[in-house]
């Protein structure tokens, strides 16, 4: 009887809590448009995208939480936030290997494009102008631009140079849940698209151009990562010493003139890449290795952008202590030597740096490693914490 | 047919301006099946400019049609960048006379062709001419595909001159992408417009065979169809087509 009363009490307490928390949750969700609704705490029903023309020649990447790979901006706010993000689309000559440059189609001027960091539940108001028919310089100081620019300028390993190559483009954020034919629609050179999405699910997500031929548009360089940190974090957050973003991708290039390469669609269809890179250059993470110290917990957000290959991601000398497949904290694995990522799969993974030394990061599909999918983390001596 | 051949003979005689040239009718097997029920199309003969329209030719047009000059054109007919590479209404930089005119919208291209007594070619006409050109020039399918993808991925060679007096089709694939009258691709599924043709990587349903050449052609169709009729870019130009009857007169 006593047990029964207790359970009745606790049940009514739960009910009371539920009735209190239900409206509070709705308020917290910050529904903004009449069209929006909530299922399982996630917001859907965003308004239609707008496409228009604007006189804009300001910074091509705008937003406090946009960085260049391998950097990840720190989320210095509590709870949720609305992010005003701009990432223009334009062409850029980029180097992917010593002496190998091509006229890339890019978001923000680099391959991969900028990393966007938000928190689960955040709203993103996204703007993108198709500036593919104009010169856009990203290697000179930019006022009111994202931290991305300073990081590119500190380490311009792709030797980014503006080129003009007009082409219709679009933006498809895997981190958004929307009607693709609306938000991800293609815009012509000179047009701007503006739409919103909610970071409903935590994880590391690909974004890319979805304009046909999507194989060509992605292989030409139009992809990047969005990191959506879980609202309650990962279990090891307080122990993490360093956090980096890696984007693996294949390049299908052939030489057209000395040092000047062009896209090879036949090779892309045959899945025979000329180069496979981490962060867009065969030497990105060996010329500028990741840094940590003995005993540190290092967290990597690894995205395999493809467009068509897989990545068997491995760190030589380490074992992944925790792995959250696709970056969702509910997809937790332990103790893995290699994490297999299909095209557009990702994983967030922690490992302990066992000793001072050099830890090579590789795609353990060694044909890919031989084509460039290799880098390094250099660990210094153990620090007192 | 006899009449057309006669016309062709007249047009190829040196007394007549070398362009446009005759594209002889025949059976066209489209590499991209805009209508999956039509695997082949009977094409009539028509005339087509040998090269893309040049800056010089376009200058003559706007000089005699001031309302199509840069400062006079109605806003409705362009995206704000019409002829933006010209110095002013009736002048462009020296040495660019024989470069294909670019920064022209579909509307203005149509108007130019109408003023010449012609029209923009239909998509099928243009592609049919492109096939004949590949055969005439003996361009292998793989060379064609490489050349086309190279052109799309590499902007450096785009503003080269053309020979305005060419007596056969030239520069179909290596100067500009060209407006055609029905450029806005509406892939059909029987009587219905296909709703999925704009999304990722599903072109295969519309390809007659998965050759590199057909992928290259599909890319031309698809990338152009994403433009608005007002769009003007540094890579879009055009050439005109003419019905044989008009030239017979």
PDB file of C-alpha atoms in Angstrom, chain A residues 53 103 105 133 163-168 186 188-189 208 210-214 216-217 220 254 260-263 265-266 269, chain B residues 79 84 103 146 149-150 152-156 158 198-201 212 215 218-219 222-223 226-228 231-235:
ATOM      1  CA  UNK A  53      19.591  40.274 -56.327  1.00  0.00           C
ATOM      2  CA  UNK A 103      40.175  26.297 -60.902  1.00  0.00           C
ATOM      3  CA  UNK A 105      34.273  25.824 -57.472  1.00  0.00           C
ATOM      4  CA  UNK A 133      31.315  35.618 -62.347  1.00  0.00           C
ATOM      5  CA  UNK A 163      39.327  33.150 -60.940  1.00  0.00           C
ATOM      6  CA  UNK A 164      36.150  33.750 -62.876  1.00  0.00           C
ATOM      7  CA  UNK A 165      34.098  30.771 -63.900  1.00  0.00           C
ATOM      8  CA  UNK A 166      30.378  31.516 -63.946  1.00  0.00           C
ATOM      9  CA  UNK A 167      28.167  28.576 -63.125  1.00  0.00           C
ATOM     10  CA  UNK A 168      24.812  28.002 -61.434  1.00  0.00           C
ATOM     11  CA  UNK A 186      20.007  26.413 -57.750  1.00  0.00           C
ATOM     12  CA  UNK A 188      22.443  31.797 -61.219  1.00  0.00           C
ATOM     13  CA  UNK A 189      25.521  34.020 -61.080  1.00  0.00           C
ATOM     14  CA  UNK A 208      27.724  20.594 -50.639  1.00  0.00           C
ATOM     15  CA  UNK A 210      23.550  19.847 -55.183  1.00  0.00           C
ATOM     16  CA  UNK A 211      23.377  21.260 -58.686  1.00  0.00           C
ATOM     17  CA  UNK A 212      23.609  18.740 -61.506  1.00  0.00           C
ATOM     18  CA  UNK A 213      26.091  17.223 -62.230  1.00  0.00           C
ATOM     19  CA  UNK A 214      26.443  16.812 -58.495  1.00  0.00           C
ATOM     20  CA  UNK A 216      31.207  17.374 -60.977  1.00  0.00           C
ATOM     21  CA  UNK A 217      30.143  20.135 -58.573  1.00  0.00           C
ATOM     22  CA  UNK A 220      35.255  20.561 -58.233  1.00  0.00           C
ATOM     23  CA  UNK A 254      44.455  15.781 -65.125  1.00  0.00           C
ATOM     24  CA  UNK A 260      47.482  23.718 -64.387  1.00  0.00           C
ATOM     25  CA  UNK A 261      44.993  20.946 -63.895  1.00  0.00           C
ATOM     26  CA  UNK A 262      41.420  20.392 -64.968  1.00  0.00           C
ATOM     27  CA  UNK A 263      38.624  18.135 -63.823  1.00  0.00           C
ATOM     28  CA  UNK A 265      34.841  13.466 -65.435  1.00  0.00           C
ATOM     29  CA  UNK A 266      35.740  10.054 -66.834  1.00  0.00           C
ATOM     30  CA  UNK A 269      32.886   8.184 -62.952  1.00  0.00           C
TER      31      UNK A 269
ATOM     32  CA  UNK B  79      19.962  40.977 -64.811  1.00  0.00           C
ATOM     33  CA  UNK B  84      28.990  45.085 -68.617  1.00  0.00           C
ATOM     34  CA  UNK B 103      26.860  39.279 -71.082  1.00  0.00           C
ATOM     35  CA  UNK B 146      37.341  15.978 -72.299  1.00  0.00           C
ATOM     36  CA  UNK B 149      34.505  19.332 -69.320  1.00  0.00           C
ATOM     37  CA  UNK B 150      37.816  21.144 -69.653  1.00  0.00           C
ATOM     38  CA  UNK B 152      33.592  24.151 -68.043  1.00  0.00           C
ATOM     39  CA  UNK B 153      36.263  23.611 -65.440  1.00  0.00           C
ATOM     40  CA  UNK B 154      38.897  25.946 -66.874  1.00  0.00           C
ATOM     41  CA  UNK B 155      37.939  29.514 -67.686  1.00  0.00           C
ATOM     42  CA  UNK B 156      41.236  30.766 -69.124  1.00  0.00           C
ATOM     43  CA  UNK B 158      37.140  31.430 -73.048  1.00  0.00           C
ATOM     44  CA  UNK B 198      16.908  19.311 -60.675  1.00  0.00           C
ATOM     45  CA  UNK B 199      18.093  17.185 -57.785  1.00  0.00           C
ATOM     46  CA  UNK B 200      21.344  15.406 -57.125  1.00  0.00           C
ATOM     47  CA  UNK B 201      22.869  13.089 -59.641  1.00  0.00           C
ATOM     48  CA  UNK B 212      31.499  10.278 -71.333  1.00  0.00           C
ATOM     49  CA  UNK B 215      27.557  13.075 -69.735  1.00  0.00           C
ATOM     50  CA  UNK B 218      23.947  16.472 -70.431  1.00  0.00           C
ATOM     51  CA  UNK B 219      26.062  18.842 -68.408  1.00  0.00           C
ATOM     52  CA  UNK B 222      21.607  21.034 -67.387  1.00  0.00           C
ATOM     53  CA  UNK B 223      23.942  23.850 -66.427  1.00  0.00           C
ATOM     54  CA  UNK B 226      19.557  26.707 -64.455  1.00  0.00           C
ATOM     55  CA  UNK B 227      19.966  30.215 -65.860  1.00  0.00           C
ATOM     56  CA  UNK B 228      17.130  32.732 -65.893  1.00  0.00           C
ATOM     57  CA  UNK B 231      20.947  35.988 -66.884  1.00  0.00           C
ATOM     58  CA  UNK B 232      24.071  37.454 -68.438  1.00  0.00           C
ATOM     59  CA  UNK B 233      27.511  36.010 -67.774  1.00  0.00           C
ATOM     60  CA  UNK B 234      31.001  36.083 -69.207  1.00  0.00           C
ATOM     61  CA  UNK B 235      30.473  32.649 -70.716  1.00  0.00           C
TER      62      UNK B 235
END
